[in-house]
Coordinates of C-alpha atoms in Angstrom, one line a residue:
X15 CA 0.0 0.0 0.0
X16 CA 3.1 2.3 0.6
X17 CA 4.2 1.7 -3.1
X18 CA 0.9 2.5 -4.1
X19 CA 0.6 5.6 -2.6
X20 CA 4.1 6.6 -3.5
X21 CA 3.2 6.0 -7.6
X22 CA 0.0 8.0 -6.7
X23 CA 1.9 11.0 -5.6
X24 CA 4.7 11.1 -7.6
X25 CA 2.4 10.8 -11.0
X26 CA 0.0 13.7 -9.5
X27 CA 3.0 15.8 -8.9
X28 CA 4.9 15.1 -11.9
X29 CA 1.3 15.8 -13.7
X30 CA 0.8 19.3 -11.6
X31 CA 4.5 20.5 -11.8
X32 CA 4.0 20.4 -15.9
X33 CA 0.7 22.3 -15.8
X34 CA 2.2 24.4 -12.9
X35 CA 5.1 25.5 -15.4
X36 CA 2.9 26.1 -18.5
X37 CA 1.3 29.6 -17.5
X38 CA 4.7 30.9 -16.9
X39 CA 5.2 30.5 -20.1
X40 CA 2.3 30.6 -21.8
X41 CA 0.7 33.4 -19.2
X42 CA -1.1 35.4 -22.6
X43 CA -3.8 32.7 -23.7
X44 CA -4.6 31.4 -20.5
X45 CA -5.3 34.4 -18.8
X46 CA -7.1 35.1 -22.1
X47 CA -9.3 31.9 -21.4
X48 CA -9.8 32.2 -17.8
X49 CA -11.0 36.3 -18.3
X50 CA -13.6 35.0 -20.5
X51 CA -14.6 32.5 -18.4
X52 CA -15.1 34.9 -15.8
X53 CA -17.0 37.2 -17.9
X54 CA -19.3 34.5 -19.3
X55 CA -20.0 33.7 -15.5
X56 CA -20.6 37.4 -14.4
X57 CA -22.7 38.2 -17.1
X58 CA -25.0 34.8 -16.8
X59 CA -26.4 36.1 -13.6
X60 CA -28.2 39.2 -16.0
X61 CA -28.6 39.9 -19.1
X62 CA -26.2 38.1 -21.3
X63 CA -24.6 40.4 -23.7
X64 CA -21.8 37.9 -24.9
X65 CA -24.6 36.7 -27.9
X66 CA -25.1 40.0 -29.4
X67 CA -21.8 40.1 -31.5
X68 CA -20.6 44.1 -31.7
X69 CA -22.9 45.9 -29.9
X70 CA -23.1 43.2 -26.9
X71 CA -19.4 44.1 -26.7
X72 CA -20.1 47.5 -26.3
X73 CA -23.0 47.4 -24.5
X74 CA -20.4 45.1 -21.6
X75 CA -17.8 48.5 -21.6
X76 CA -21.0 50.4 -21.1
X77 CA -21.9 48.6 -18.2
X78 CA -19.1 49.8 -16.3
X79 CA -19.1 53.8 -17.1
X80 CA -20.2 55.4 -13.9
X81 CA -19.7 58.9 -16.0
X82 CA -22.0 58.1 -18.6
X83 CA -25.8 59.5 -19.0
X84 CA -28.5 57.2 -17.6
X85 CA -30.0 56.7 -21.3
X86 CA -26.5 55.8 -22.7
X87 CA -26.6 53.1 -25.4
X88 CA -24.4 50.7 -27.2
X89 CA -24.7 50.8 -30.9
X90 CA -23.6 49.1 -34.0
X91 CA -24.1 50.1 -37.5
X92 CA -25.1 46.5 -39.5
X93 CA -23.3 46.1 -43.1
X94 CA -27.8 46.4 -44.5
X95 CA -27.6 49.9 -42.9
X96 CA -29.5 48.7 -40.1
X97 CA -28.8 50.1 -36.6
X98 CA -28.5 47.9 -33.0
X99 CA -28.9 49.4 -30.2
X100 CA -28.4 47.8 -26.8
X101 CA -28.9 49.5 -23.3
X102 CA -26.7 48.3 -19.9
X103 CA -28.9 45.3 -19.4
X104 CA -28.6 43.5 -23.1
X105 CA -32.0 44.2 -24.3
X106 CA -31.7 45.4 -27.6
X107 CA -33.8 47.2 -30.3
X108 CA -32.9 47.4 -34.1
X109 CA -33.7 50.7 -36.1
X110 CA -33.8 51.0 -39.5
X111 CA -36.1 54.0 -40.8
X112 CA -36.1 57.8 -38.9
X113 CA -39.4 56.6 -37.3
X114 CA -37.6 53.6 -35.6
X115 CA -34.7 55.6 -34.4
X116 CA -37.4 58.1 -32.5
X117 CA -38.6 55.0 -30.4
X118 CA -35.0 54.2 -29.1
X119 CA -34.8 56.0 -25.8
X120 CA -37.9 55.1 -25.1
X121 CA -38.0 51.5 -25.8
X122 CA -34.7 51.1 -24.3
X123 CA -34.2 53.8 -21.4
X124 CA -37.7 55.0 -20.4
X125 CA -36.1 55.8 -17.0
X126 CA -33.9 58.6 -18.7
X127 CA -36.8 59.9 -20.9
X128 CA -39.2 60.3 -17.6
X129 CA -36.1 62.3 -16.5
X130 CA -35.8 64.6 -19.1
X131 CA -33.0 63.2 -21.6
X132 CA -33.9 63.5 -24.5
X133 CA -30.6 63.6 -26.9
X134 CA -29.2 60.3 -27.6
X135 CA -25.7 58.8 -26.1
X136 CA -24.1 56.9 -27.5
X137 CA -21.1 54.3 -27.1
X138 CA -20.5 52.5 -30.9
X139 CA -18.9 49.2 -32.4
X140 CA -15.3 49.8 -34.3
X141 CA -17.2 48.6 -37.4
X142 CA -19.6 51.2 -37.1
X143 CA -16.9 53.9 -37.7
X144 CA -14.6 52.3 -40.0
X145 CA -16.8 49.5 -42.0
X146 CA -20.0 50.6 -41.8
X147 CA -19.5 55.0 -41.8
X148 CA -22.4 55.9 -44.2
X149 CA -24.6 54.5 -41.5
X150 CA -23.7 57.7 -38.7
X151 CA -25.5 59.9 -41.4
X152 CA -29.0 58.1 -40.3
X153 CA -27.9 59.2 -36.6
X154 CA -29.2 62.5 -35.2
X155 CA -27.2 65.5 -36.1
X156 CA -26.5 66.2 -32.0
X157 CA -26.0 62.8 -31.0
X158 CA -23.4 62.3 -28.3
X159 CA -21.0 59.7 -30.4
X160 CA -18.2 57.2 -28.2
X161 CA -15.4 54.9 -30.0
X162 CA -15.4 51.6 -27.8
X163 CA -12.2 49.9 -28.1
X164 CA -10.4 47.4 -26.3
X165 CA -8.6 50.5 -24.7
X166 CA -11.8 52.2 -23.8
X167 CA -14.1 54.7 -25.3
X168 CA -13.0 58.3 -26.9
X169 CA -15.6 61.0 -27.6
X170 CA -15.7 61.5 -31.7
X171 CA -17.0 64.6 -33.3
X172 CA -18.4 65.1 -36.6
X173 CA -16.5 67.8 -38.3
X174 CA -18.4 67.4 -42.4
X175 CA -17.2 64.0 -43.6
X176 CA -14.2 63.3 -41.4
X177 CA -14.5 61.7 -37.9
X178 CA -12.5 62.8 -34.7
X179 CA -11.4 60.9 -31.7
X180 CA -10.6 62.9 -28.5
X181 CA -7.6 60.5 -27.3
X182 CA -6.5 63.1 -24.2
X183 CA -7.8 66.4 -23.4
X184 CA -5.5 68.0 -25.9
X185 CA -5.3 64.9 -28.4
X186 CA -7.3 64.2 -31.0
X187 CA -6.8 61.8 -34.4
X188 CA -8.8 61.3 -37.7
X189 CA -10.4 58.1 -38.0
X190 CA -9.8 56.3 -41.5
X191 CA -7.9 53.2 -40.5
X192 CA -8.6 51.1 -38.0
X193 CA -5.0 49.2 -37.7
X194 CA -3.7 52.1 -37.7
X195 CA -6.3 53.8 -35.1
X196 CA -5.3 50.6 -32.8
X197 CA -1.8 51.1 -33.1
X198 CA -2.3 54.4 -31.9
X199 CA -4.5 53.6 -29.0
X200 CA -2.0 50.6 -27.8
X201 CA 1.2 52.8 -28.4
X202 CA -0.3 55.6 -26.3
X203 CA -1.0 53.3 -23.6
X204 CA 2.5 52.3 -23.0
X205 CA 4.3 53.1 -19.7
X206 CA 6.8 55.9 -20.1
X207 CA 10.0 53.6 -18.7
X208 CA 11.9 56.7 -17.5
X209 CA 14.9 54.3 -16.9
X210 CA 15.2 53.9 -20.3
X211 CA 14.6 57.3 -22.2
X212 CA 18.2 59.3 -23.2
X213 CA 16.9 62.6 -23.4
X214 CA 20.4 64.1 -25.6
X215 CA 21.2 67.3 -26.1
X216 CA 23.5 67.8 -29.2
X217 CA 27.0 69.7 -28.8
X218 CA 29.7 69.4 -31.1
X219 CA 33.0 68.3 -29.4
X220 CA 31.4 66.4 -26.3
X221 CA 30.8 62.9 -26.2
X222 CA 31.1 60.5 -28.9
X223 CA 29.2 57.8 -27.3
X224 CA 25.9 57.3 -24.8
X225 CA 27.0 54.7 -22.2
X226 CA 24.3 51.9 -21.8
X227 CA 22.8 53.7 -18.7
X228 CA 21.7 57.2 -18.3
X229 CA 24.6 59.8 -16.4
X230 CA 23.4 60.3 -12.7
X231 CA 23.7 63.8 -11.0
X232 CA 25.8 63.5 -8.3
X233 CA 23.8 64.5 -5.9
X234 CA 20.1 64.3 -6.6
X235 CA 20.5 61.0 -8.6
X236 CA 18.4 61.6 -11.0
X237 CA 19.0 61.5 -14.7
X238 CA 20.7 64.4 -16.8
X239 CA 20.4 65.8 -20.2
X240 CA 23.2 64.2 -21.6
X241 CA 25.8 66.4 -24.3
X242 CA 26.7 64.0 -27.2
X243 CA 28.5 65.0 -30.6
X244 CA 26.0 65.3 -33.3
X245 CA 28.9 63.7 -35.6
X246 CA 28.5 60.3 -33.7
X247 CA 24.6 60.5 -33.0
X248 CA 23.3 57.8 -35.3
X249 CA 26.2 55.5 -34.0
X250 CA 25.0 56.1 -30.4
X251 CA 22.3 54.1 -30.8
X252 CA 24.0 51.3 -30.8
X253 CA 24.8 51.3 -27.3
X254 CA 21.0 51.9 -26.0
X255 CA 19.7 49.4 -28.0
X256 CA 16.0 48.7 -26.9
X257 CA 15.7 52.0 -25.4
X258 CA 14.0 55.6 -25.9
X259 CA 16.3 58.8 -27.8
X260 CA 14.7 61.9 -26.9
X261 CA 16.5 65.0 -29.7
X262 CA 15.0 68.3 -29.5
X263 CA 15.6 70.3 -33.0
X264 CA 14.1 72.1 -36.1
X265 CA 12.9 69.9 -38.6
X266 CA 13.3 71.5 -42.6
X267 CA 13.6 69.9 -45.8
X268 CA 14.5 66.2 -44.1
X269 CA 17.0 67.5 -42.0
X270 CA 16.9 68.4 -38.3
X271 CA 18.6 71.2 -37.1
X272 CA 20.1 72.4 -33.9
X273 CA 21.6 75.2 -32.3
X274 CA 24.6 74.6 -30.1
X275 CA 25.6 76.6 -26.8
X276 CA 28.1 77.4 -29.4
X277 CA 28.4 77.8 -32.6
X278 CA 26.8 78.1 -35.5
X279 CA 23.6 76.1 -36.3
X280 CA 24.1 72.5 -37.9
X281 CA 22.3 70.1 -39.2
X282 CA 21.6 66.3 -39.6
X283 CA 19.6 64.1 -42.0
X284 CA 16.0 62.9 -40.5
X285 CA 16.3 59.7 -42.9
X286 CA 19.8 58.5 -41.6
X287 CA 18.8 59.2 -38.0
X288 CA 15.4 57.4 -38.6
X289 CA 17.0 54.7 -40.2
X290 CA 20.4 54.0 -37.5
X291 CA 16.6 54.2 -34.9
X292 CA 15.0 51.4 -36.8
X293 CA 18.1 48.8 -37.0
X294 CA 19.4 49.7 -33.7
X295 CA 15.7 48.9 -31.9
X296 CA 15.9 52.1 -30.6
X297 CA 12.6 54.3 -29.7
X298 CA 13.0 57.8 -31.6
X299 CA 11.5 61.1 -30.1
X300 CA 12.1 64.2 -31.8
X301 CA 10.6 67.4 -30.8
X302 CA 10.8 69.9 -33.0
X303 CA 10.9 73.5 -32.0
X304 CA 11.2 77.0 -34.2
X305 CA 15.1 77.7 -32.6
X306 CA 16.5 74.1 -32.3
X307 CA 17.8 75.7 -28.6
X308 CA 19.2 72.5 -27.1
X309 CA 18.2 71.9 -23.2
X310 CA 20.8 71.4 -20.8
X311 CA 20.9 70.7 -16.9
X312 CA 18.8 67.8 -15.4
X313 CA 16.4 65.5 -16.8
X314 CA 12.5 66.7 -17.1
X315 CA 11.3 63.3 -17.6
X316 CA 11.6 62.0 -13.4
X317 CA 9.1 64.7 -13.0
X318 CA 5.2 63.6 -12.5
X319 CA 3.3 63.9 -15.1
X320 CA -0.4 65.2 -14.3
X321 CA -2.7 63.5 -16.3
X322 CA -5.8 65.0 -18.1
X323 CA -6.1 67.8 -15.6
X324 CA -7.1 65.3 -12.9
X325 CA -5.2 67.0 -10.3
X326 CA -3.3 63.5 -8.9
X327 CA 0.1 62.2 -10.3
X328 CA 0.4 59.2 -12.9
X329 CA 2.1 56.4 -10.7
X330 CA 2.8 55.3 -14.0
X331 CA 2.9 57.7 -16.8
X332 CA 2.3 56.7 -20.5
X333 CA 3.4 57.8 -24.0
X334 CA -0.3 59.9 -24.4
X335 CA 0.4 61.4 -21.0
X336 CA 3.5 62.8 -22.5
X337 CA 1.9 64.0 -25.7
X338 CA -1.1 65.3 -23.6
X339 CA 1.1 67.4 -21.1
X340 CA 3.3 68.5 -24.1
X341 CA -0.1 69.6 -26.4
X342 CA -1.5 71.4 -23.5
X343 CA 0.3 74.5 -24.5
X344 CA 0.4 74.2 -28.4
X345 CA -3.6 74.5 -28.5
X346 CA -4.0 70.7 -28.9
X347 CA -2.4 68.0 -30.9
X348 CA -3.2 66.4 -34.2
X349 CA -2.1 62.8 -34.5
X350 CA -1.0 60.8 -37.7
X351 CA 0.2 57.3 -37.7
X352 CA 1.7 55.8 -40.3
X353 CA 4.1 52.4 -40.8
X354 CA 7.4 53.4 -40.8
X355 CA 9.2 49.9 -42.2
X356 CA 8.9 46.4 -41.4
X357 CA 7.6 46.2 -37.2
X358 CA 7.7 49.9 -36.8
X359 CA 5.4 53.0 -37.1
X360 CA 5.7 56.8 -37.1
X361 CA 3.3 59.0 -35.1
X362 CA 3.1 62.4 -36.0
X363 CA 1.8 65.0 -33.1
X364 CA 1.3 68.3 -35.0
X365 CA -0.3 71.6 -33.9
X366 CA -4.6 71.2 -34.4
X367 CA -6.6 73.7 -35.8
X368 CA -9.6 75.5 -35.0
X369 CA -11.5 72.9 -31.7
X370 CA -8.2 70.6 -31.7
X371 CA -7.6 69.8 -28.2
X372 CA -9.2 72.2 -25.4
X373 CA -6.4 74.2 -23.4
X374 CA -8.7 75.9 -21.1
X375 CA -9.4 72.4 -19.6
X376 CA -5.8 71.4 -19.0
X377 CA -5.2 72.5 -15.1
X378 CA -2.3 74.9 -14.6
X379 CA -0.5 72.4 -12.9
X380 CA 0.0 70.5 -16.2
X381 CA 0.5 73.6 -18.0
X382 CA 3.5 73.9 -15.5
X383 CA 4.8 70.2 -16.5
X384 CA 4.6 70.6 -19.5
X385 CA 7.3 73.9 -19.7
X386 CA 9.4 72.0 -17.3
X387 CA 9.1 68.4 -19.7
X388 CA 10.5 70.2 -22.2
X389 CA 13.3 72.1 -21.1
X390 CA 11.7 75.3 -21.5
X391 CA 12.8 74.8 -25.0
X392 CA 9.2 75.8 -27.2
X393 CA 7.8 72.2 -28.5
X394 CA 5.3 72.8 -31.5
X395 CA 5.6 69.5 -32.8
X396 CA 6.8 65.6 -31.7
X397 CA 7.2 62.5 -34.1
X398 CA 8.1 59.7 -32.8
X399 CA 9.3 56.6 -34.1
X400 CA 9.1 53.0 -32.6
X401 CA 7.7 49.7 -32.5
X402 CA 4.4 48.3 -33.7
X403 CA 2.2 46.5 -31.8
X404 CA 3.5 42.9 -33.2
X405 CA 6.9 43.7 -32.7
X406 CA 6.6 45.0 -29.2
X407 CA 4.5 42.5 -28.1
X408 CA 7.4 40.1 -29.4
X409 CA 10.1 41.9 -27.7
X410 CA 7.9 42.1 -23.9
X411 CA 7.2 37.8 -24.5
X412 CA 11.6 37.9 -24.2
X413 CA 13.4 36.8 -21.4
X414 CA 16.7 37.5 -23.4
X415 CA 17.0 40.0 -25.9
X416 CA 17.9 39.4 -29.4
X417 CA 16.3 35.7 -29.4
X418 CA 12.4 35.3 -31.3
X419 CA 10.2 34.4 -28.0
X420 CA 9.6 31.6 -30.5
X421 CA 12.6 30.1 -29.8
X422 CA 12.7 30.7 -25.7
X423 CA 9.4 29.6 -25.2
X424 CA 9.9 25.8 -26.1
X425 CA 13.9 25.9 -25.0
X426 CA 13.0 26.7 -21.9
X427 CA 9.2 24.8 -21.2
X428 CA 11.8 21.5 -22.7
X429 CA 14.6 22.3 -20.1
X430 CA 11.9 22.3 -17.4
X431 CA 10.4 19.0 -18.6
X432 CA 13.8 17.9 -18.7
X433 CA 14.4 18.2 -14.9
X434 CA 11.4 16.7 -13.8
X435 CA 12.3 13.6 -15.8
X436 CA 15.7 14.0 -14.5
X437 CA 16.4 10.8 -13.5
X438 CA 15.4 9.1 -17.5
X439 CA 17.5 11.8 -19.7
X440 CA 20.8 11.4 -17.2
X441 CA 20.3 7.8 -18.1
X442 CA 20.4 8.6 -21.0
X443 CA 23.2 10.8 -21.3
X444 CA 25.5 8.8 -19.6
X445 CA 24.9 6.0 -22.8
X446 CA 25.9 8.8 -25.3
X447 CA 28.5 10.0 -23.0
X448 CA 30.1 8.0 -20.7
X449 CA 31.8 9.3 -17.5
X450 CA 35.7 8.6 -17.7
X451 CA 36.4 5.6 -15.4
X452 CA 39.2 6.9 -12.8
X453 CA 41.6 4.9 -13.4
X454 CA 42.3 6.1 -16.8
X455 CA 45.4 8.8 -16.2
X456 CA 45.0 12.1 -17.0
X457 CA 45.8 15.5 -16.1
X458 CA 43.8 17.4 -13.6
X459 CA 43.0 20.5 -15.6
X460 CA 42.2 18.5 -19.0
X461 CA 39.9 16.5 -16.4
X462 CA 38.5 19.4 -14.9
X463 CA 37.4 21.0 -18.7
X464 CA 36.0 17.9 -19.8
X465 CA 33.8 17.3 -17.0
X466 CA 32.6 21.1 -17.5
X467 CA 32.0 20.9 -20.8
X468 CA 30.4 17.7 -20.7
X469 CA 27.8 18.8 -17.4
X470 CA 27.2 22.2 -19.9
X471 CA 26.2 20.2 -22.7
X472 CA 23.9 18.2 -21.2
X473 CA 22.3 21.2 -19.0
X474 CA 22.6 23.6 -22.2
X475 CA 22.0 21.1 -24.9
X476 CA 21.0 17.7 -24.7
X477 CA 18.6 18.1 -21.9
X478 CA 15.9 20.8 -23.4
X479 CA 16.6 19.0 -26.6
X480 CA 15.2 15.6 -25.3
X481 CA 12.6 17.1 -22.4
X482 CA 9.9 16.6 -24.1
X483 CA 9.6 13.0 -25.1
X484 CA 11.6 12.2 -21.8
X485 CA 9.0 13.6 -19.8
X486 CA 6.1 11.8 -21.7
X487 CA 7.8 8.6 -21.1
X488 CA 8.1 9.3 -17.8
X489 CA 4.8 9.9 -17.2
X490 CA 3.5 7.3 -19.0
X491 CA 5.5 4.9 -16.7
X492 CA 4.5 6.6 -13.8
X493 CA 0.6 6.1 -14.5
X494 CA 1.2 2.7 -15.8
X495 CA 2.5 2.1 -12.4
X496 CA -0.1 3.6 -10.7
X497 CA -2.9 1.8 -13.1
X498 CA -1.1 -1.4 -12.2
X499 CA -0.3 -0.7 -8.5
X500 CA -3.1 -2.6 -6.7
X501 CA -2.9 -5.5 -9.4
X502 CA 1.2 -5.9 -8.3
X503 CA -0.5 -5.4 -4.4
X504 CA -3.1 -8.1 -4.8
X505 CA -0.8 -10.9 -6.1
X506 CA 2.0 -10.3 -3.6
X507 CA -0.8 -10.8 -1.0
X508 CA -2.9 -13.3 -2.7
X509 CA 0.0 -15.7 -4.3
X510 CA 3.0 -14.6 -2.2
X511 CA 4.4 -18.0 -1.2
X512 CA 4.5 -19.6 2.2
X513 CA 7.5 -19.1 4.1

């Protein structure tokens, strides 16, 4: 019975161990499995809202806006030119003449009509904006309009043909393509690593080089502006692979230019810059400014960021909040995205016109942030150029940089199957690679290195390559022995012979 129970255990552990080590590694679809799970079982207590396609989708981000109006609807804009609409509870009503539309409120939020509202809100599908656009004509000229995304929801105005999406206070963006539109949205979601943003200010005759950490001031310890040669800029990069170059100029004719502390104004070319960026992995910021005035003295970026006027500091600032804070004095942003080579993109942040961004709701606290993010050098334009959404996602799923995820993934789930069926694969090595019997002479050093490389191999090499199937076996035989335990127990009791 003690055999038994020691099969039993060892089987269940080996069995738990593997599917204790597979979220580590595969942490991105699980968690995607067990959140909808737990969505399907939160929502199957009311009205389900998983069935209605789009506008269920929307209608589930509604359900969670405190902010929004009472009568605030989800909406989705069918391919026929029909129109869903679906209130915080999933029932639903479709609309497809002017007479329809007029019996939406009160159909689906007779609450809000007894209370006044009488202007529709409300919150629509991607598709609705980017497949299905001729449909928003059909929708009342003062309709409140949201974006839902993954992200969230932006307001969109109507301004004649074009749509708007207010991404910050003082951000806005045309919609007209929705990869791109989601490449924006994730991108200006990103944390703003200040660890790893080189904010560079260009001098002729300083630096030739950026070490591979920022310069500390000696007694704050917090970053510094940091002088490099313009000569050797491009080349820098090399050295901060994977991290953020932050070069503050005036951008003419493909070439940005800067004014030193002394010395006449030079120049360098946007492409080759761009370009040393994109093979280097490096994160390109350029803010471009009338004077090309370079800032000097310590680093504006460890500063907090206020975010959209809220009065609290970001614990964890982000790329828009950067943008925002930056915009708040330029009258608003206009953003532009475009692909920028293979895994990388190009955001454009230039000055709005006419409504473009709102200043007067920007607190003066941010205002102040904003003069101190940049230097006090004048900003009136920022393009940045990084990663795309694939790429980055590819780069965060490393544990070592410069390998494909692709690769790491199964090395390292194989090396961990490997030491649970350690006992099978050193068996196994030992056949391929015998250990030296003692007696043979040999020197103690050549001994020493043979041993070393022999133990790395098999750690490095053989054992990852041969996890896999060495674990299966070794499970197998471990349930075949627990299958076949109380068969082995029975006949030693029943047929064990008489002493």
């Amino acid at each position: 019975m003690h055999r038994l129970r020691h099969h039993i255990v060892r089987a269940l552990a080996l069995i738990a161990l593997f599917f204790a080590s597979v979220p580590a590694v595969h942490a991105n679809w699980l968690t995607h499995i067990v959140r909808e799970a737990g969505e399907a079982g939160g929502k199957a207590g009311g009205h389900a809202t998983s069935h209605l396609g789009p506008v269920g989708k929307a209608a589930a981000h509604l359900k969670g806006l405190t902010a929004a109006p009472k009568g605030a609807l989800a909406a989705h804009a069918t391919p026929e030119g029909h129109w869903q609409f679906a209130n915080r509870e999933g029932q639903t009503f479709t609309a497809g003449t002017p007479d329809e539309l007029q019996r939406v409120l009160p159909a689906l939020a007779p609450d809000a009509v007894a209370a006044g509202e009488t202007k529709l809100s409300l919150y629509l599908s991607e598709d609705s904006v980017f497949q299905n656009r001729s449909a928003l004509d059909s929708l009342p000229k003062d309709a409140d309009l949201h974006l839902v995304t993954e992200a969230g929801a932006f307001p969109v105005r109507r301004q004649g043909s074009k749509l708007r999406a207010q991404m910050k206070p003082n951000l806005g963006i045309e919609l007209v393509d929705q990869a791109l539109f989601d490449e924006t949205v994730t991108y200006l979601s990103r944390p703003l690593n200040t660890s790893n943003i080189r904010a560079i200010a260009l001098e002729p005759g300083a630096a030739n080089f950026l070490p591979s950490a920022p310069k500390l001031d000696s007694i704050t310890k917090l970053a510094q502006v940091e002088p490099l040669d313009p000569v050797h800029l491009a080349r820098a990069f090399r050295s901060i692979r994977g991290q953020t170059a932050l070069v503050t100029g005036r951008v003419e004719g493909g070439k940005l230019y800067f004014t030193p502390a002394k010395g006449p104004e030079l120049s360098r070319d946007v492409e080759d810059l761009v370009s040393a960026a994109a093979q280097d992995d490096v994160t390109l910021i350029m803010l471009k400014s009338d004077t090309g005035q370079q800032a000097g003295g310590r680093n504006w970026l460890w500063q907090k960021i206020e975010v959209g006027g809220l009065g609290e500091a970001a614990k964890s600032a982000t790329y828009g909040d950067f943008l925002d804070a930056l915009a708040a004095k330029r009258g608003g942003f206009e953003l532009t995205t475009t692909r920028d080579g293979p895994g990388r993109i190009q955001i454009s942040a230039l000055p709005g016109s006419g409504d473009v961004g709102v200043v007067a709701q920007a607190t003066e606290v941010l205002q102040d942030t904003a003069g101190h993010i940049i230097g006090e050098v004048a900003t009136n334009a920022v393009e940045i150029h990084g990663r795309d959404v694939e790429s980055q996602t590819e780069q965060d799923a490393r544990l070592i940089s410069g390998i494909p995820s692709a690769i790491q993934i199964p090395y390292l789930v194989s090396l961990v199957l490997g030491l649970l069926s350690w006992d099978r694969v050193r068996g196994w090595w030992n056949r391929l690679w015998p250990v030296v019997p003692v007696h043979v002479p040999r020197g103690r050093g050549l001994t020493f290195l043979t041993r070393t490389a022999r133990e790395a191999l098999y750690v490095f090499v053989f054992m990852p390559m041969v996890g896999l199937p060495a674990f299966i076996l070794e499970v197998a035989a471990q349930t075949w022995a627990t299958i076949t335990a109380p068969f082995r127990w029975i006949r030693r009791r029943l047929f064990r012979r008489e002493v």
